[in-house]
């Protein structure tokens, strides 16, 4: 993203980047966010709004005020036109509106009434401040049109080249990337981008439940009413991508990057889809937040690229636990994913607190491990449904049902499986309690 700042004589472009902790790949591969959708549009704020706002605030701190010049146009879409029309009522003067998000700044929209053709006529007459050829940009848009045409001086019945729109190549907020598809179909020199289109289509898969956790990122189960052909079903809202899926996305992305570096034009051979800095942050999230101490990222990187992953983050390669311990845990848990997750969380929590002078908070952290990982998926979903039914009964004032469900829940919690006893050798996870013997231990 680029932003212009003005001096007395000229405008200067500034290329803005999102913080490496907020990039698309850190969100999707690191934290496991699903590809953006209309109801979960997590990308726009992190990738566009936050970097711009940070820069504008810096300008305001230095100069006291700022005018943000936007190239938004009513002809872009019906929604854009409607939104801009509503803002006109708040203007302080022609084309100058208050910035509702940032104090001491105004928004100036000089080309809001321009049509597509007027934009192209201007671009063909003037150079842009970034040093790239506008003629190349024109050719790219022409190639992105289905008919491979891009007329400039036309009557109102002639379609404009500007009807093609470009955004992020991984954008899943549109049903189909028509621009990239048309470019590849219309120009043999663009066929090297086919892996990008294939990867984007895979990201856009509607059904990814088998690749996602049944819990949210905080470990809780949240239910919703899902419409089916034969009625409705109360099901858990799918959470972040599971470990295997996140590793698979990284492996596929690196593979696409390798393919493009071999087949792209000479001036594009150094293309980077994911940076080492992003992968370092993803590695940190997997290790410290997800407790996946098998540390699989360096191995995946070397497997695909044939190169050793060099992590420049201080202390990145130091760990008391590693791949060998993970393999032992997998053998002990015998395929029980929840048991493996719980053991990994407990061990890694102890590792993280080991060298702290004061271990304040360790008991709460350990208890959270049990609260989020000690139940099987079936039991966790069943418990969430009971809570939902109880909440509905309370809201409806059904006292009898509330009493019945409450008593039944207590009985179930106190029940010990037949033939088992809570002895020193045999104790259920649900009955484990932690005592704060010494919070400064």
Short mmCIF file of C-alpha atoms in Angstrom, two decimals:
data_model
loop_
_atom_site.label_atom_id
_atom_site.label_comp_id
_atom_site.label_asym_id
_atom_site.label_seq_id
_atom_site.Cartn_x
_atom_site.Cartn_y
_atom_site.Cartn_z
CA UNK A 1 0.00 0.00 0.00
CA UNK A 2 1.29 3.46 -0.85
CA UNK A 3 0.44 6.81 0.74
CA UNK A 4 1.35 10.26 -0.52
CA UNK A 5 2.62 13.09 1.65
CA UNK A 6 2.77 16.63 0.34
CA UNK A 7 5.41 19.28 0.75
CA UNK A 8 5.25 22.80 -0.64
CA UNK A 9 6.37 21.65 -4.06
CA UNK A 10 5.65 17.96 -4.52
CA UNK A 11 4.00 14.75 -3.38
CA UNK A 12 6.18 11.92 -2.06
CA UNK A 13 5.00 8.28 -2.09
CA UNK A 14 5.49 6.07 0.99
CA UNK A 15 5.16 2.30 0.67
CA UNK A 16 3.36 0.95 3.74
CA UNK A 17 3.52 -2.61 5.05
CA UNK A 18 1.47 -4.33 7.76
CA UNK A 19 3.27 -5.28 10.94
CA UNK A 20 4.79 -8.73 10.43
CA UNK A 21 2.60 -10.03 13.28
CA UNK A 22 -0.53 -8.99 11.34
CA UNK A 23 0.21 -10.30 7.85
CA UNK A 24 -2.12 -12.61 5.96
CA UNK A 25 0.05 -15.71 6.36
CA UNK A 26 0.64 -15.17 10.08
CA UNK A 27 -3.13 -15.04 10.50
CA UNK A 28 -3.97 -18.02 8.30
CA UNK A 29 -0.99 -20.35 8.79
CA UNK A 30 0.18 -19.17 12.20
CA UNK A 31 -3.04 -18.59 14.11
CA UNK A 32 -5.13 -20.83 11.90
CA UNK A 33 -7.74 -18.27 10.82
CA UNK A 34 -9.86 -19.57 7.94
CA UNK A 35 -9.72 -17.71 4.63
CA UNK A 36 -11.60 -14.39 4.95
CA UNK A 37 -15.35 -14.35 4.37
CA UNK A 38 -17.98 -11.63 4.42
CA UNK A 39 -18.86 -12.38 8.07
CA UNK A 40 -15.23 -12.82 9.12
CA UNK A 41 -13.29 -10.24 7.15
CA UNK A 42 -10.21 -10.27 9.35
CA UNK A 43 -7.75 -9.25 6.63
CA UNK A 44 -8.78 -5.69 5.71
CA UNK A 45 -8.11 -4.10 9.08
CA UNK A 46 -4.76 -5.84 9.56
CA UNK A 47 -3.40 -5.42 6.04
CA UNK A 48 -4.76 -2.03 4.97
CA UNK A 49 -6.42 0.02 7.69
CA UNK A 50 -3.89 -0.41 10.51
CA UNK A 51 -0.77 0.42 8.42
CA UNK A 52 -2.47 3.52 6.97
CA UNK A 53 -3.75 4.72 10.33
CA UNK A 54 -0.34 4.29 11.95
CA UNK A 55 1.27 6.39 9.20
CA UNK A 56 -1.42 9.09 9.35
CA UNK A 57 -1.12 9.33 13.14
CA UNK A 58 2.64 9.82 12.74
CA UNK A 59 1.99 12.68 10.29
CA UNK A 60 -0.55 14.26 12.67
CA UNK A 61 1.89 14.03 15.59
CA UNK A 62 4.57 15.71 13.49
CA UNK A 63 2.42 18.37 11.78
CA UNK A 64 -0.67 18.70 13.95
CA UNK A 65 -3.08 17.75 11.17
CA UNK A 66 -3.35 15.79 7.91
CA UNK A 67 -5.44 15.61 4.75
CA UNK A 68 -5.89 12.09 3.41
CA UNK A 69 -6.26 12.06 -0.38
CA UNK A 70 -8.28 9.02 -1.56
CA UNK A 71 -8.81 7.86 -5.12
CA UNK A 72 -12.24 6.42 -4.39
CA UNK A 73 -14.81 6.85 -7.15
CA UNK A 74 -18.58 6.42 -7.28
CA UNK A 75 -18.25 4.53 -10.58
CA UNK A 76 -16.37 1.69 -8.88
CA UNK A 77 -19.50 0.02 -7.56
CA UNK A 78 -23.06 0.70 -6.42
CA UNK A 79 -22.09 0.13 -2.79
CA UNK A 80 -19.17 2.53 -3.01
CA UNK A 81 -21.40 5.20 -4.59
CA UNK A 82 -24.02 4.77 -1.86
CA UNK A 83 -21.43 5.02 0.92
CA UNK A 84 -19.83 8.14 -0.57
CA UNK A 85 -23.24 9.77 -1.00
CA UNK A 86 -23.98 9.37 2.72
CA UNK A 87 -20.67 11.01 3.68
CA UNK A 88 -21.37 14.07 1.53
CA UNK A 89 -23.78 15.42 4.15
CA UNK A 90 -20.91 15.80 6.64
CA UNK A 91 -18.57 17.74 4.35
CA UNK A 92 -16.86 20.93 5.48
CA UNK A 93 -16.42 22.05 1.87
CA UNK A 94 -16.49 20.60 -1.66
CA UNK A 95 -14.92 17.08 -1.75
CA UNK A 96 -13.51 17.54 1.76
CA UNK A 97 -14.97 15.42 4.57
CA UNK A 98 -14.08 14.81 8.22
CA UNK A 99 -12.18 11.60 8.90
CA UNK A 100 -14.48 9.84 11.35
CA UNK A 101 -11.71 7.49 12.54
CA UNK A 102 -8.79 9.87 13.07
CA UNK A 103 -9.08 13.30 14.79
CA UNK A 104 -7.36 16.29 13.20
CA UNK A 105 -7.59 14.80 9.73
CA UNK A 106 -9.77 15.33 6.68
CA UNK A 107 -10.48 13.17 3.64
CA UNK A 108 -10.16 14.69 0.18
CA UNK A 109 -11.58 12.77 -2.82
CA UNK A 110 -10.60 14.69 -5.99
CA UNK A 111 -11.67 12.09 -8.60
CA UNK A 112 -14.88 10.86 -7.00
CA UNK A 113 -16.96 11.65 -10.09
CA UNK A 114 -14.50 10.33 -12.70
CA UNK A 115 -15.58 7.51 -14.97
CA UNK A 116 -13.30 4.59 -15.83
CA UNK A 117 -12.31 6.06 -19.20
CA UNK A 118 -11.28 9.35 -17.65
CA UNK A 119 -8.93 7.50 -15.32
CA UNK A 120 -7.22 5.74 -18.25
CA UNK A 121 -6.99 8.90 -20.35
CA UNK A 122 -5.19 10.61 -17.46
CA UNK A 123 -2.85 7.66 -16.82
CA UNK A 124 -1.81 7.50 -20.47
CA UNK A 125 -0.73 11.16 -20.36
CA UNK A 126 1.13 11.30 -17.08
CA UNK A 127 3.82 9.21 -15.37
CA UNK A 128 3.12 7.76 -11.94
CA UNK A 129 5.39 8.54 -8.95
CA UNK A 130 6.39 4.89 -8.40
CA UNK A 131 8.48 4.60 -11.56
CA UNK A 132 6.39 1.87 -13.21
CA UNK A 133 4.99 2.16 -16.72
CA UNK A 134 1.30 3.04 -16.96
CA UNK A 135 1.31 1.38 -20.39
CA UNK A 136 2.24 -1.90 -18.72
CA UNK A 137 -0.61 -1.32 -16.27
CA UNK A 138 -2.92 -0.71 -19.22
CA UNK A 139 -1.82 -3.99 -20.84
CA UNK A 140 -2.39 -5.87 -17.60
CA UNK A 141 -5.94 -4.59 -17.25
CA UNK A 142 -6.62 -5.32 -20.91
CA UNK A 143 -5.42 -8.89 -20.39
CA UNK A 144 -7.72 -9.17 -17.39
CA UNK A 145 -10.80 -8.42 -19.50
CA UNK A 146 -12.67 -11.42 -20.87
CA UNK A 147 -12.53 -10.10 -24.47
CA UNK A 148 -8.89 -8.95 -24.16
CA UNK A 149 -9.90 -5.43 -25.16
CA UNK A 150 -9.46 -2.11 -23.39
CA UNK A 151 -10.94 0.84 -25.29
CA UNK A 152 -10.14 4.32 -24.06
CA UNK A 153 -12.12 6.95 -25.97
CA UNK A 154 -15.58 5.45 -26.20
CA UNK A 155 -19.25 6.23 -26.18
CA UNK A 156 -21.47 5.29 -23.26
CA UNK A 157 -22.36 1.92 -24.81
CA UNK A 158 -18.77 0.68 -24.97
CA UNK A 159 -17.49 -1.30 -21.95
CA UNK A 160 -14.42 0.17 -20.28
CA UNK A 161 -11.15 -1.58 -19.50
CA UNK A 162 -11.53 -0.48 -15.89
CA UNK A 163 -14.32 -2.97 -15.22
CA UNK A 164 -11.59 -5.42 -14.22
CA UNK A 165 -10.52 -4.99 -10.61
CA UNK A 166 -7.39 -6.17 -8.85
CA UNK A 167 -6.87 -6.91 -5.19
CA UNK A 168 -4.92 -9.42 -3.14
CA UNK A 169 -4.20 -12.57 -5.19
CA UNK A 170 -5.44 -14.73 -2.30
CA UNK A 171 -8.68 -12.77 -1.83
CA UNK A 172 -11.61 -15.08 -1.05
CA UNK A 173 -14.13 -12.27 -0.59
CA UNK A 174 -15.02 -12.59 -4.27
CA UNK A 175 -16.52 -15.74 -5.72
CA UNK A 176 -13.98 -15.94 -8.56
CA UNK A 177 -10.77 -14.14 -9.52
CA UNK A 178 -11.93 -13.23 -13.02
CA UNK A 179 -9.04 -10.84 -13.63
CA UNK A 180 -6.27 -13.35 -12.97
CA UNK A 181 -8.15 -16.07 -14.84
CA UNK A 182 -8.55 -13.85 -17.92
CA UNK A 183 -4.90 -12.77 -17.83
CA UNK A 184 -3.71 -16.37 -17.90
CA UNK A 185 -6.15 -17.32 -20.67
CA UNK A 186 -5.36 -14.30 -22.86
CA UNK A 187 -1.58 -14.24 -22.62
CA UNK A 188 0.81 -17.19 -22.80
CA UNK A 189 3.44 -15.09 -21.02
CA UNK A 190 1.17 -15.06 -17.95
CA UNK A 191 0.77 -18.84 -17.66
CA UNK A 192 3.46 -18.92 -14.97
CA UNK A 193 0.81 -17.48 -12.61
CA UNK A 194 -1.41 -20.57 -12.86
CA UNK A 195 -0.09 -22.01 -9.53
CA UNK A 196 -1.22 -18.79 -7.82
CA UNK A 197 -4.73 -19.20 -9.19
CA UNK A 198 -4.85 -22.88 -8.20
CA UNK A 199 -3.72 -22.07 -4.66
CA UNK A 200 -6.31 -19.31 -4.35
CA UNK A 201 -9.08 -21.70 -5.48
CA UNK A 202 -8.03 -24.21 -2.82
CA UNK A 203 -8.15 -21.50 -0.16
CA UNK A 204 -11.68 -20.66 -1.30
CA UNK A 205 -13.05 -24.16 -0.64
CA UNK A 206 -16.47 -23.79 1.00
CA UNK A 207 -16.27 -26.86 3.21
CA UNK A 208 -13.18 -27.05 5.42
CA UNK A 209 -14.66 -28.55 8.61
CA UNK A 210 -12.41 -31.59 8.42
CA UNK A 211 -9.38 -29.26 8.57
CA UNK A 212 -10.60 -27.12 11.47
CA UNK A 213 -10.90 -27.48 15.22
CA UNK A 214 -14.31 -27.97 16.83
CA UNK A 215 -13.38 -25.20 19.33
CA UNK A 216 -12.64 -21.51 18.99
CA UNK A 217 -9.10 -20.20 19.53
CA UNK A 218 -9.82 -19.65 23.25
CA UNK A 219 -10.62 -23.35 23.62
CA UNK A 220 -14.37 -22.88 24.08
CA UNK A 221 -17.12 -24.60 22.09
CA UNK A 222 -19.60 -22.18 20.50
CA UNK A 223 -22.74 -23.56 18.89
CA UNK A 224 -24.89 -22.26 16.06
CA UNK A 225 -28.00 -23.36 14.20
CA UNK A 226 -26.99 -24.83 10.85
CA UNK A 227 -29.55 -25.09 8.05
CA UNK A 228 -29.64 -28.48 6.33
CA UNK A 229 -31.77 -29.88 3.52
CA UNK A 230 -33.90 -31.88 5.95
CA UNK A 231 -34.08 -29.27 8.73
CA UNK A 232 -31.66 -27.63 11.15
CA UNK A 233 -28.86 -28.91 13.33
CA UNK A 234 -27.15 -27.41 16.39
CA UNK A 235 -23.43 -27.72 15.67
CA UNK A 236 -20.17 -26.19 16.90
CA UNK A 237 -18.84 -23.22 14.97
CA UNK A 238 -15.64 -24.45 13.26
CA UNK A 239 -12.55 -22.91 14.81
CA UNK A 240 -9.00 -22.41 13.54
CA UNK A 241 -7.18 -24.81 11.24
CA UNK A 242 -5.77 -27.82 13.07
CA UNK A 243 -2.04 -28.53 13.21
CA UNK A 244 -1.90 -30.80 10.15
CA UNK A 245 -3.88 -28.32 8.02
CA UNK A 246 -1.66 -25.36 8.98
CA UNK A 247 1.44 -27.38 8.17
CA UNK A 248 -0.11 -28.40 4.84
CA UNK A 249 -0.89 -24.77 3.91
CA UNK A 250 2.72 -23.79 4.60
CA UNK A 251 4.06 -26.70 2.55
CA UNK A 252 1.80 -25.84 -0.40
CA UNK A 253 2.60 -22.12 -0.27
CA UNK A 254 6.34 -22.76 -0.28
CA UNK A 255 5.89 -25.20 -3.16
CA UNK A 256 4.03 -22.54 -5.20
CA UNK A 257 6.80 -20.05 -4.43
CA UNK A 258 9.43 -22.52 -5.65
CA UNK A 259 7.47 -23.22 -8.86
CA UNK A 260 7.06 -19.54 -9.68
CA UNK A 261 10.72 -18.79 -9.08
CA UNK A 262 11.55 -21.40 -11.74
CA UNK A 263 8.94 -20.48 -14.37
CA UNK A 264 8.37 -16.72 -13.98
CA UNK A 265 10.02 -14.14 -16.28
CA UNK A 266 13.62 -13.32 -15.41
CA UNK A 267 12.69 -10.10 -13.63
CA UNK A 268 10.22 -11.99 -11.39
CA UNK A 269 12.41 -14.94 -10.36
CA UNK A 270 13.08 -13.45 -6.91
CA UNK A 271 9.37 -13.21 -6.08
CA UNK A 272 8.58 -13.79 -2.38
CA UNK A 273 5.14 -14.99 -1.30
CA UNK A 274 6.03 -15.45 2.37
CA UNK A 275 9.00 -13.84 4.13
CA UNK A 276 11.44 -15.38 6.60
CA UNK A 277 10.22 -12.88 9.19
CA UNK A 278 6.65 -14.13 8.77
CA UNK A 279 7.75 -17.74 9.09
CA UNK A 280 9.68 -16.89 12.25
CA UNK A 281 6.49 -15.45 13.78
CA UNK A 282 4.49 -18.49 12.63
CA UNK A 283 7.08 -20.73 14.24
CA UNK A 284 6.82 -18.75 17.50
CA UNK A 285 3.01 -19.06 17.52
CA UNK A 286 3.15 -22.80 16.91
CA UNK A 287 5.70 -23.29 19.70
CA UNK A 288 4.59 -20.81 22.36
CA UNK A 289 0.85 -20.38 21.81
CA UNK A 290 -0.11 -23.73 20.31
CA UNK A 291 2.42 -25.74 22.39
CA UNK A 292 3.47 -27.76 19.33
CA UNK A 293 7.04 -28.29 20.47
CA UNK A 294 7.87 -30.78 17.72
CA UNK A 295 8.90 -27.57 15.88
CA UNK A 296 7.87 -28.74 12.42
CA UNK A 297 8.36 -25.47 10.50
CA UNK A 298 12.15 -25.72 9.88
CA UNK A 299 11.69 -29.28 8.62
CA UNK A 300 8.89 -28.27 6.22
CA UNK A 301 10.99 -25.37 4.92
CA UNK A 302 14.00 -27.60 4.25
CA UNK A 303 11.83 -30.33 2.72
CA UNK A 304 10.38 -27.94 0.11
CA UNK A 305 13.27 -25.55 -0.55
CA UNK A 306 16.26 -27.77 0.15
CA UNK A 307 17.67 -25.01 2.34
CA UNK A 308 18.18 -24.71 6.09
CA UNK A 309 15.75 -22.33 7.82
CA UNK A 310 17.69 -19.56 9.57
CA UNK A 311 15.58 -17.97 12.31
CA UNK A 312 17.02 -14.61 13.40
CA UNK A 313 14.61 -14.22 16.33
CA UNK A 314 16.64 -14.14 19.60
CA UNK A 315 16.50 -17.52 21.36
CA UNK A 316 14.45 -19.05 18.56
CA UNK A 317 16.39 -22.32 18.44
CA UNK A 318 16.52 -22.89 22.20
CA UNK A 319 13.99 -25.32 23.69
CA UNK A 320 13.99 -27.92 26.47
CA UNK A 321 11.47 -29.97 24.49
CA UNK A 322 11.60 -31.05 20.88
CA UNK A 323 10.72 -33.58 18.22
CA UNK A 324 11.90 -36.62 20.20
CA UNK A 325 9.68 -35.76 23.17
CA UNK A 326 6.74 -35.18 20.81
CA UNK A 327 7.18 -38.66 19.29
CA UNK A 328 7.23 -40.23 22.77
CA UNK A 329 4.02 -38.41 23.69
CA UNK A 330 2.34 -39.56 20.47
CA UNK A 331 3.20 -43.17 21.34
CA UNK A 332 1.91 -42.80 24.91
CA UNK A 333 -1.38 -41.19 23.80
CA UNK A 334 -2.03 -43.94 21.21
CA UNK A 335 -3.81 -41.73 18.70
CA UNK A 336 -5.91 -39.78 21.23
CA UNK A 337 -5.55 -36.24 19.84
CA UNK A 338 -7.06 -34.53 22.89
CA UNK A 339 -4.84 -36.45 25.29
CA UNK A 340 -1.78 -35.52 23.21
CA UNK A 341 -2.83 -31.87 23.18
CA UNK A 342 -3.33 -31.83 26.96
CA UNK A 343 0.01 -33.46 27.69
CA UNK A 344 1.80 -31.10 25.31
CA UNK A 345 0.16 -28.06 26.92
CA UNK A 346 1.05 -29.18 30.45
CA UNK A 347 4.67 -29.95 29.59
CA UNK A 348 5.16 -26.76 27.60
CA UNK A 349 3.52 -24.66 30.32
CA UNK A 350 6.03 -26.02 32.83
CA UNK A 351 8.84 -25.31 30.35
CA UNK A 352 7.74 -21.70 29.91
CA UNK A 353 7.52 -21.09 33.67
CA UNK A 354 10.67 -23.03 34.57
CA UNK A 355 13.18 -20.19 34.57
CA UNK A 356 10.88 -17.50 35.94
CA UNK A 357 11.90 -16.10 39.32
CA UNK A 358 8.26 -15.96 40.42
CA UNK A 359 5.90 -18.52 38.94
CA UNK A 360 2.79 -16.43 39.55
CA UNK A 361 -0.06 -17.55 37.31
CA UNK A 362 1.14 -21.10 36.63
CA UNK A 363 -1.82 -22.70 38.43
CA UNK A 364 -4.33 -20.67 36.44
CA UNK A 365 -2.51 -21.57 33.23
CA UNK A 366 -2.49 -25.28 34.09
CA UNK A 367 -6.16 -25.16 34.99
CA UNK A 368 -6.94 -23.54 31.64
CA UNK A 369 -5.15 -26.45 29.94
CA UNK A 370 -7.58 -28.87 31.57
CA UNK A 371 -10.62 -26.67 30.88
CA UNK A 372 -9.90 -26.51 27.14
CA UNK A 373 -8.29 -29.87 26.39
CA UNK A 374 -9.38 -32.52 28.91
CA UNK A 375 -12.69 -33.48 27.29
CA UNK A 376 -13.14 -35.54 24.16
CA UNK A 377 -14.76 -33.63 21.25
CA UNK A 378 -18.01 -35.54 21.83
CA UNK A 379 -18.11 -34.68 25.55
CA UNK A 380 -17.15 -31.04 24.97
CA UNK A 381 -19.89 -30.58 22.36
CA UNK A 382 -22.42 -32.38 24.57
CA UNK A 383 -21.54 -30.09 27.48
CA UNK A 384 -21.91 -27.00 25.27
CA UNK A 385 -25.35 -28.18 24.15
CA UNK A 386 -26.43 -28.71 27.78
CA UNK A 387 -25.33 -25.16 28.61
CA UNK A 388 -27.21 -23.83 25.58
CA UNK A 389 -30.39 -25.68 26.55
CA UNK A 390 -30.06 -24.47 30.14
CA UNK A 391 -29.60 -20.88 28.98
CA UNK A 392 -32.69 -21.14 26.77
CA UNK A 393 -34.72 -22.62 29.64
CA UNK A 394 -33.67 -19.74 31.91
CA UNK A 395 -34.55 -17.12 29.30
CA UNK A 396 -37.96 -18.75 28.80
CA UNK A 397 -38.61 -18.93 32.56
CA UNK A 398 -39.01 -22.72 32.49
CA UNK A 399 -38.20 -23.36 36.17
CA UNK A 400 -38.99 -27.09 36.06
CA UNK A 401 -36.64 -27.69 33.15
CA UNK A 402 -33.90 -25.61 34.79
CA UNK A 403 -34.13 -27.69 37.99
CA UNK A 404 -34.20 -30.95 36.02
CA UNK A 405 -31.17 -30.03 33.91
CA UNK A 406 -29.20 -28.65 36.86
CA UNK A 407 -29.74 -31.75 39.01
CA UNK A 408 -28.95 -34.04 36.07
CA UNK A 409 -25.73 -32.16 35.35
CA UNK A 410 -24.58 -32.42 38.97
CA UNK A 411 -25.33 -36.15 39.03
CA UNK A 412 -23.36 -36.68 35.84
CA UNK A 413 -20.36 -34.78 37.19
CA UNK A 414 -20.31 -36.83 40.40
CA UNK A 415 -20.78 -40.14 38.66
CA UNK A 416 -17.79 -42.51 38.46
CA UNK A 417 -17.78 -45.16 35.76
CA UNK A 418 -18.92 -48.55 37.01
CA UNK A 419 -16.00 -50.70 38.15
CA UNK A 420 -13.70 -47.72 38.68
CA UNK A 421 -12.73 -45.97 41.89
CA UNK A 422 -10.93 -42.71 42.56
CA UNK A 423 -7.87 -44.30 44.13
CA UNK A 424 -4.30 -43.05 44.06
CA UNK A 425 -3.66 -45.15 40.98
CA UNK A 426 -6.88 -44.39 39.11
CA UNK A 427 -8.40 -40.92 38.96
CA UNK A 428 -10.52 -39.18 36.30
CA UNK A 429 -9.43 -35.94 34.63
CA UNK A 430 -12.66 -34.24 35.73
CA UNK A 431 -11.84 -34.82 39.41
CA UNK A 432 -8.33 -33.35 39.25
CA UNK A 433 -7.94 -30.13 41.26
CA UNK A 434 -5.03 -27.79 41.75
CA UNK A 435 -4.13 -26.26 45.11
CA UNK A 436 -2.12 -23.08 45.35
CA UNK A 437 0.39 -24.51 47.78
CA UNK A 438 2.99 -21.84 47.08
CA UNK A 439 2.31 -19.26 44.37
CA UNK A 440 5.91 -18.06 44.53
CA UNK A 441 7.42 -21.51 44.00
#
